[in-house]
Amino acid sequence: MKMIIGGAYQGKIRCACEYFGFRESEMVNGSICDFEEVFAARCIKSYHKLISRLLAEGVDPVAFTEKLCEANKDVVIIMDEIGCGIVPVEKAERLRREATGRCGCIIAEKSDTVIRVICGIPSFIKGAPPQV
Amino acid sequence: MVIGMITLVTGGTRCGKAKYAESVLDSFEGRKYCIATMGHSGDEAGGVIARHYMLCKDKNFIALNQPRDIGASRIEEGCGVILECLDLLCLNEMYLGADSAADRIIGGIKKLAEKAAELVIVTNEVGSDGINYSHDTMNFIRQVAELNSRIAVFADNVIECVYGIPIVRKGVLR
């Protein structure tokens, strides 16, 4: 399992395409996909959006993520880092950030490679670049 | 065309970026400029710009303020330049036409780099709080990120500051 993180619009998708040979069109989009789709996906983008949607539907995202990591061990998961800035006053927003952080930690733990992208530049914060 | 050394400095708010940018030019022998990008409108603008000029004078920088059209900054050949900051420049340029702001800024920065021997660009990480802002604000976040990525491609050095600690993302620590 592999994970690509970073702030919004940093070049995470391009990084996934370059390192793992995906096309963006074949990625499952966490903003709009059916929840069940992720279990067979090769690459999921906007996983942080999926977490928001799970919460909105009353599904526990932590249990969901654990199940995903168990069922789809070779998936590449792309998600935004969202934990910076002010802790939101609104409770639902707070819960969303917490859930996203917890899920991120689970995915990072299960991943052999974690790449953080900033200014379009990937840093391997866990594991090493794939051998070409 | 000779392009000077370009260093992009990024990080969150108050992470020590400006201080690091100054340190890059510490041993620079030639004329040094610090170009701010503040607009002239609003109650607080005058005071902030005056403060910029005062601080620069203390540090032996020539202060300029160029809210837009950064390539037209009046600098001399072979100088050292700090441009701070890119996100504000982006915001100002977006008022002139949101979708072409990044292109105009990249063009301007390349012009600066043709004149400056050493160009240090201070930018900002604005896309890591996970908040879904209005369409216009999301467009701003996207444009700043795009600018950062595009500049990182031709910059010699890219440095991320974390609580005052500079981390090399490309090139070397200066």
Tab-separated table of C-alpha atoms in Angstrom:
chain	number	residue	atom	x	y	z
A	1	MET	CA	0.000	0.000	0.000
A	2	LYS	CA	1.200	3.493	-0.797
A	3	MET	CA	0.116	6.950	0.291
A	4	ILE	CA	0.582	10.402	-1.211
A	5	ILE	CA	-0.181	13.435	0.950
A	6	GLY	CA	0.260	17.191	0.820
A	7	GLY	CA	-1.718	20.415	0.819
A	8	ALA	CA	-4.316	21.167	-1.835
A	9	TYR	CA	-3.063	21.431	-5.440
A	10	GLN	CA	0.574	20.564	-4.657
A	11	GLY	CA	0.967	18.042	-7.471
A	12	LYS	CA	-0.017	14.818	-5.695
A	13	ILE	CA	-1.886	13.338	-8.657
A	14	ARG	CA	0.966	14.037	-11.033
A	15	CYS	CA	3.272	12.374	-8.531
A	16	ALA	CA	1.058	9.245	-8.498
A	17	CYS	CA	1.075	9.175	-12.287
A	18	GLU	CA	4.853	9.545	-12.491
A	19	TYR	CA	5.849	7.059	-9.821
A	20	PHE	CA	3.133	4.446	-10.162
A	21	GLY	CA	2.067	4.781	-13.784
A	22	PHE	CA	-1.567	5.751	-13.283
A	23	ARG	CA	-3.697	7.996	-15.427
A	24	GLU	CA	-5.899	10.432	-13.522
A	25	SER	CA	-8.944	9.118	-15.397
A	26	GLU	CA	-8.505	5.652	-13.885
A	27	MET	CA	-8.349	6.902	-10.289
A	28	VAL	CA	-11.411	6.417	-8.088
A	29	ASN	CA	-12.496	9.873	-6.919
A	30	GLY	CA	-13.321	10.090	-3.215
A	31	SER	CA	-15.486	13.166	-3.861
A	32	ILE	CA	-18.051	11.259	-5.911
A	33	CYS	CA	-17.417	7.494	-5.948
A	34	ASP	CA	-19.665	4.787	-4.472
A	35	PHE	CA	-18.239	3.788	-1.113
A	36	GLU	CA	-17.855	0.170	-2.229
A	37	GLU	CA	-15.757	1.159	-5.253
A	38	VAL	CA	-12.673	1.823	-3.148
A	39	PHE	CA	-12.286	-1.819	-2.137
A	40	ALA	CA	-11.300	-2.781	-5.690
A	41	ALA	CA	-9.604	0.487	-6.673
A	42	ARG	CA	-5.942	0.601	-7.725
A	43	CYS	CA	-5.698	4.270	-6.830
A	44	ILE	CA	-8.029	6.536	-4.848
A	45	LYS	CA	-7.751	10.321	-5.028
A	46	SER	CA	-9.323	12.850	-2.619
A	47	TYR	CA	-9.650	10.253	0.134
A	48	HIS	CA	-10.152	13.123	2.628
A	49	LYS	CA	-13.366	13.962	0.756
A	50	LEU	CA	-14.535	10.378	1.067
A	51	ILE	CA	-14.009	10.627	4.821
A	52	SER	CA	-16.303	13.711	4.943
A	53	ARG	CA	-18.932	11.834	2.956
A	54	LEU	CA	-18.718	8.764	5.198
A	55	LEU	CA	-19.239	10.975	8.254
A	56	ALA	CA	-22.211	12.663	6.607
A	57	GLU	CA	-23.770	9.239	5.982
A	58	GLY	CA	-23.158	8.101	9.551
A	59	VAL	CA	-20.467	5.560	8.579
A	60	ASP	CA	-17.462	5.351	10.939
A	61	PRO	CA	-14.508	6.382	8.733
A	62	VAL	CA	-11.911	4.805	10.993
A	63	ALA	CA	-13.522	1.355	10.814
A	64	PHE	CA	-14.080	1.875	7.072
A	65	THR	CA	-10.406	2.760	6.545
A	66	GLU	CA	-9.251	-0.242	8.549
A	67	LYS	CA	-11.458	-2.457	6.407
A	68	LEU	CA	-10.080	-0.839	3.247
A	69	CYS	CA	-6.484	-1.410	4.344
A	70	GLU	CA	-7.309	-5.060	5.041
A	71	ALA	CA	-9.202	-5.663	1.776
A	72	ASN	CA	-7.100	-3.670	-0.699
A	73	LYS	CA	-3.475	-4.019	0.277
A	74	ASP	CA	-1.983	-2.733	-2.992
A	75	VAL	CA	-3.983	0.460	-3.321
A	76	VAL	CA	-2.391	3.908	-3.704
A	77	ILE	CA	-4.274	6.475	-1.612
A	78	ILE	CA	-4.003	10.209	-2.299
A	79	MET	CA	-5.312	12.595	0.316
A	80	ASP	CA	-4.902	16.225	1.363
A	81	GLU	CA	-3.195	17.199	4.564
A	82	ILE	CA	-5.913	19.235	6.255
A	83	GLY	CA	-4.893	19.477	9.894
A	84	CYS	CA	-3.107	22.829	9.835
A	85	GLY	CA	-4.584	26.173	10.777
A	86	ILE	CA	-7.129	27.020	13.441
A	87	VAL	CA	-9.123	24.228	15.041
A	88	PRO	CA	-12.658	24.859	13.767
A	89	VAL	CA	-15.310	26.109	16.183
A	90	GLU	CA	-17.991	23.975	14.576
A	91	LYS	CA	-18.167	20.505	16.096
A	92	ALA	CA	-18.805	18.619	12.851
A	93	GLU	CA	-15.749	20.250	11.270
A	94	ARG	CA	-13.659	19.357	14.291
A	95	LEU	CA	-14.772	15.749	14.095
A	96	ARG	CA	-13.995	15.678	10.392
A	97	ARG	CA	-10.424	16.873	10.975
A	98	GLU	CA	-9.932	14.381	13.762
A	99	ALA	CA	-11.293	11.518	11.687
A	100	THR	CA	-9.138	12.543	8.718
A	101	GLY	CA	-6.041	12.630	10.924
A	102	ARG	CA	-6.798	9.224	12.436
A	103	CYS	CA	-7.493	7.639	9.046
A	104	GLY	CA	-4.319	9.223	7.650
A	105	CYS	CA	-2.262	7.688	10.448
A	106	ILE	CA	-3.791	4.246	9.824
A	107	ILE	CA	-3.075	4.438	6.085
A	108	ALA	CA	0.480	5.704	6.693
A	109	GLU	CA	1.134	2.866	9.128
A	110	LYS	CA	-0.060	0.248	6.647
A	111	SER	CA	1.788	1.818	3.714
A	112	ASP	CA	5.315	0.810	2.775
A	113	THR	CA	5.765	4.172	1.038
A	114	VAL	CA	4.479	7.602	2.071
A	115	ILE	CA	5.218	10.558	-0.180
A	116	ARG	CA	4.600	14.152	0.860
A	117	VAL	CA	4.396	16.649	-2.003
A	118	ILE	CA	5.111	20.345	-1.643
A	119	CYS	CA	5.596	22.799	-4.529
A	120	GLY	CA	5.344	19.795	-6.854
A	121	ILE	CA	8.403	18.219	-5.187
A	122	PRO	CA	7.926	14.761	-3.651
A	123	SER	CA	9.654	13.807	-0.390
A	124	PHE	CA	9.662	10.174	0.698
A	125	ILE	CA	8.830	10.419	4.384
A	126	LYS	CA	8.475	6.634	4.581
A	127	GLY	CA	10.097	4.094	2.265
A	128	ALA	CA	12.199	4.866	-0.811
A	129	PRO	CA	11.513	5.870	-4.420
A	130	PRO	CA	10.572	2.899	-6.635
A	131	GLN	CA	13.493	1.473	-8.600
A	132	VAL	CA	13.254	2.429	-12.250
B	1	MET	CA	20.558	34.991	-21.292
B	2	VAL	CA	22.136	34.646	-17.864
B	3	ILE	CA	19.658	33.756	-15.164
B	4	GLY	CA	20.658	34.460	-11.579
B	5	MET	CA	20.498	32.008	-8.717
B	6	ILE	CA	16.855	31.511	-7.686
B	7	THR	CA	15.796	30.307	-4.233
B	8	LEU	CA	12.131	29.671	-3.404
B	9	VAL	CA	11.295	29.799	0.308
B	10	THR	CA	7.971	28.363	1.453
B	11	GLY	CA	6.189	27.379	4.653
B	12	GLY	CA	3.200	28.363	6.758
B	13	THR	CA	2.555	31.708	8.387
B	14	ARG	CA	5.305	32.960	10.738
B	15	CYS	CA	7.647	30.043	10.110
B	16	GLY	CA	10.806	32.123	9.767
B	17	LYS	CA	10.723	32.401	5.973
B	18	ALA	CA	11.615	36.099	5.810
B	19	LYS	CA	14.512	35.669	8.204
B	20	TYR	CA	15.849	32.758	6.184
B	21	ALA	CA	15.455	34.775	2.955
B	22	GLU	CA	17.540	37.579	4.465
B	23	SER	CA	20.202	35.130	5.587
B	24	VAL	CA	20.622	33.919	1.996
B	25	LEU	CA	21.790	37.417	1.090
B	26	ASP	CA	23.861	37.955	4.256
B	27	SER	CA	27.176	37.685	2.487
B	28	PHE	CA	25.980	39.199	-0.793
B	29	GLU	CA	28.328	42.028	-1.755
B	30	GLY	CA	26.283	43.993	-4.287
B	31	ARG	CA	23.205	46.138	-3.996
B	32	LYS	CA	20.304	44.431	-2.227
B	33	TYR	CA	16.595	45.048	-2.719
B	34	CYS	CA	13.577	43.851	-0.826
B	35	ILE	CA	10.457	44.049	-2.960
B	36	ALA	CA	7.173	44.029	-1.067
B	37	THR	CA	3.918	43.391	-2.907
B	38	MET	CA	1.442	45.338	-0.816
B	39	GLY	CA	-1.555	47.089	-2.333
B	40	HIS	CA	-2.087	50.747	-1.548
B	41	SER	CA	-5.722	50.573	-0.506
B	42	GLY	CA	-7.217	50.125	2.956
B	43	ASP	CA	-6.675	51.944	6.257
B	44	GLU	CA	-3.671	49.935	7.355
B	45	ALA	CA	-1.773	49.836	4.057
B	46	GLY	CA	0.103	53.141	4.473
B	47	GLY	CA	1.486	52.173	7.883
B	48	VAL	CA	2.505	48.690	6.784
B	49	ILE	CA	4.316	49.999	3.710
B	50	ALA	CA	6.091	52.680	5.784
B	51	ARG	CA	7.203	49.953	8.197
B	52	HIS	CA	8.557	47.905	5.284
B	53	TYR	CA	10.701	50.853	4.167
B	54	MET	CA	11.963	51.445	7.706
B	55	LEU	CA	12.883	47.782	8.351
B	56	CYS	CA	14.669	47.499	5.016
B	57	LYS	CA	16.757	50.580	5.735
B	58	ASP	CA	17.897	49.066	9.025
B	59	LYS	CA	19.064	45.932	7.206
B	60	ASN	CA	20.792	47.676	4.300
B	61	PHE	CA	18.158	46.662	1.788
B	62	ILE	CA	16.663	49.094	-0.682
B	63	ALA	CA	12.905	48.877	-0.192
B	64	LEU	CA	10.583	48.692	-3.166
B	65	ASN	CA	6.881	48.034	-3.298
B	66	GLN	CA	5.434	46.470	-6.420
B	67	PRO	CA	1.852	45.243	-5.907
B	68	ARG	CA	1.566	44.107	-9.561
B	69	ASP	CA	3.684	43.704	-12.713
B	70	ILE	CA	6.645	42.398	-10.738
B	71	GLY	CA	8.870	42.270	-13.833
B	72	ALA	CA	8.777	46.075	-13.998
B	73	SER	CA	10.510	46.463	-10.600
B	74	ARG	CA	13.316	48.997	-10.843
B	75	ILE	CA	16.383	47.009	-9.901
B	76	GLU	CA	19.896	47.217	-11.236
B	77	GLU	CA	21.872	44.472	-13.000
B	78	GLY	CA	23.704	42.002	-10.792
B	79	CYS	CA	21.834	42.837	-7.593
B	80	GLY	CA	20.414	40.645	-4.850
B	81	VAL	CA	16.615	40.580	-4.458
B	82	ILE	CA	14.126	39.314	-1.929
B	83	LEU	CA	10.578	39.187	-3.285
B	84	GLU	CA	8.016	38.940	-0.535
B	85	CYS	CA	5.534	37.681	-0.826
B	86	LEU	CA	4.283	35.691	-3.771
B	87	ASP	CA	0.770	34.969	-2.433
B	88	LEU	CA	-0.014	38.646	-2.017
B	89	LEU	CA	1.337	39.363	-5.503
B	90	CYS	CA	-0.916	36.584	-6.779
B	91	LEU	CA	-3.934	38.089	-5.041
B	92	ASN	CA	-3.191	41.529	-6.526
B	93	GLU	CA	-2.676	40.092	-10.021
B	94	MET	CA	-5.888	38.072	-9.765
B	95	TYR	CA	-7.866	41.313	-9.601
B	96	LEU	CA	-6.632	42.027	-13.123
B	97	GLY	CA	-7.767	38.670	-14.471
B	98	ALA	CA	-7.909	35.609	-12.311
B	99	ASP	CA	-6.996	32.903	-14.766
B	100	SER	CA	-3.913	34.480	-16.279
B	101	ALA	CA	-2.371	35.714	-12.998
B	102	ALA	CA	0.082	32.818	-12.674
B	103	ASP	CA	1.343	33.262	-16.249
B	104	ARG	CA	1.901	36.984	-15.747
B	105	ILE	CA	3.769	36.424	-12.484
B	106	ILE	CA	6.010	33.697	-13.934
B	107	GLY	CA	6.883	36.033	-16.811
B	108	GLY	CA	7.682	38.812	-14.340
B	109	ILE	CA	9.840	36.604	-12.152
B	110	LYS	CA	11.865	35.442	-15.139
B	111	LYS	CA	12.475	39.108	-16.007
B	112	LEU	CA	13.676	39.759	-12.462
B	113	ALA	CA	15.957	36.735	-12.603
B	114	GLU	CA	17.560	38.030	-15.804
B	115	LYS	CA	18.688	41.127	-13.911
B	116	ALA	CA	19.293	39.838	-10.395
B	117	ALA	CA	22.374	37.748	-9.603
B	118	GLU	CA	20.544	36.315	-6.633
B	119	LEU	CA	16.728	36.153	-6.369
B	120	VAL	CA	15.013	34.881	-3.230
B	121	ILE	CA	11.249	34.428	-3.516
B	122	VAL	CA	9.190	34.104	-0.353
B	123	THR	CA	5.861	32.319	-0.786
B	124	ASN	CA	3.233	30.755	1.446
B	125	GLU	CA	1.494	27.439	2.027
B	126	VAL	CA	-2.194	28.307	1.951
B	127	GLY	CA	-3.774	24.968	1.088
B	128	SER	CA	-3.296	22.819	4.198
B	129	ASP	CA	-6.148	23.734	6.511
B	130	GLY	CA	-8.704	21.538	4.759
B	131	ILE	CA	-11.388	24.179	4.685
B	132	ASN	CA	-13.691	24.393	1.671
B	133	TYR	CA	-13.697	28.082	0.892
B	134	SER	CA	-15.699	29.935	-1.738
B	135	HIS	CA	-14.908	29.317	-5.401
B	136	ASP	CA	-12.806	32.492	-5.626
B	137	THR	CA	-10.734	31.614	-2.576
B	138	MET	CA	-10.204	28.040	-3.770
B	139	ASN	CA	-9.064	29.493	-7.083
B	140	PHE	CA	-6.567	31.664	-5.192
B	141	ILE	CA	-5.269	28.628	-3.252
B	142	ARG	CA	-4.928	26.715	-6.529
B	143	GLN	CA	-3.062	29.567	-8.241
B	144	VAL	CA	-0.581	30.024	-5.380
B	145	ALA	CA	0.098	26.265	-5.340
B	146	GLU	CA	0.498	26.267	-9.119
B	147	LEU	CA	2.903	29.202	-8.941
B	148	ASN	CA	4.957	27.470	-6.257
B	149	SER	CA	5.162	24.283	-8.322
B	150	ARG	CA	6.053	26.105	-11.521
B	151	ILE	CA	8.739	28.219	-9.865
B	152	ALA	CA	10.141	25.128	-8.110
B	153	VAL	CA	10.825	23.638	-11.555
B	154	PHE	CA	13.268	26.382	-12.574
B	155	ALA	CA	14.460	27.465	-9.111
B	156	ASP	CA	17.925	26.292	-8.074
B	157	ASN	CA	16.899	25.822	-4.457
B	158	VAL	CA	13.533	25.183	-2.779
B	159	ILE	CA	13.489	25.512	1.000
B	160	GLU	CA	10.579	24.788	3.342
B	161	CYS	CA	10.783	26.523	6.726
B	162	VAL	CA	9.268	24.807	9.752
B	163	TYR	CA	9.357	26.834	12.961
B	164	GLY	CA	12.488	28.567	11.749
B	165	ILE	CA	14.188	25.337	10.632
B	166	PRO	CA	15.028	25.365	6.910
B	167	ILE	CA	14.452	22.028	5.149
B	168	VAL	CA	15.930	21.507	1.692
B	169	ARG	CA	13.357	20.327	-0.845
B	170	LYS	CA	15.583	21.000	-3.854
B	171	GLY	CA	19.157	22.166	-4.306
B	172	VAL	CA	21.160	23.226	-1.277
B	173	LEU	CA	20.844	25.248	1.895
B	174	ARG	CA	22.230	28.728	1.372
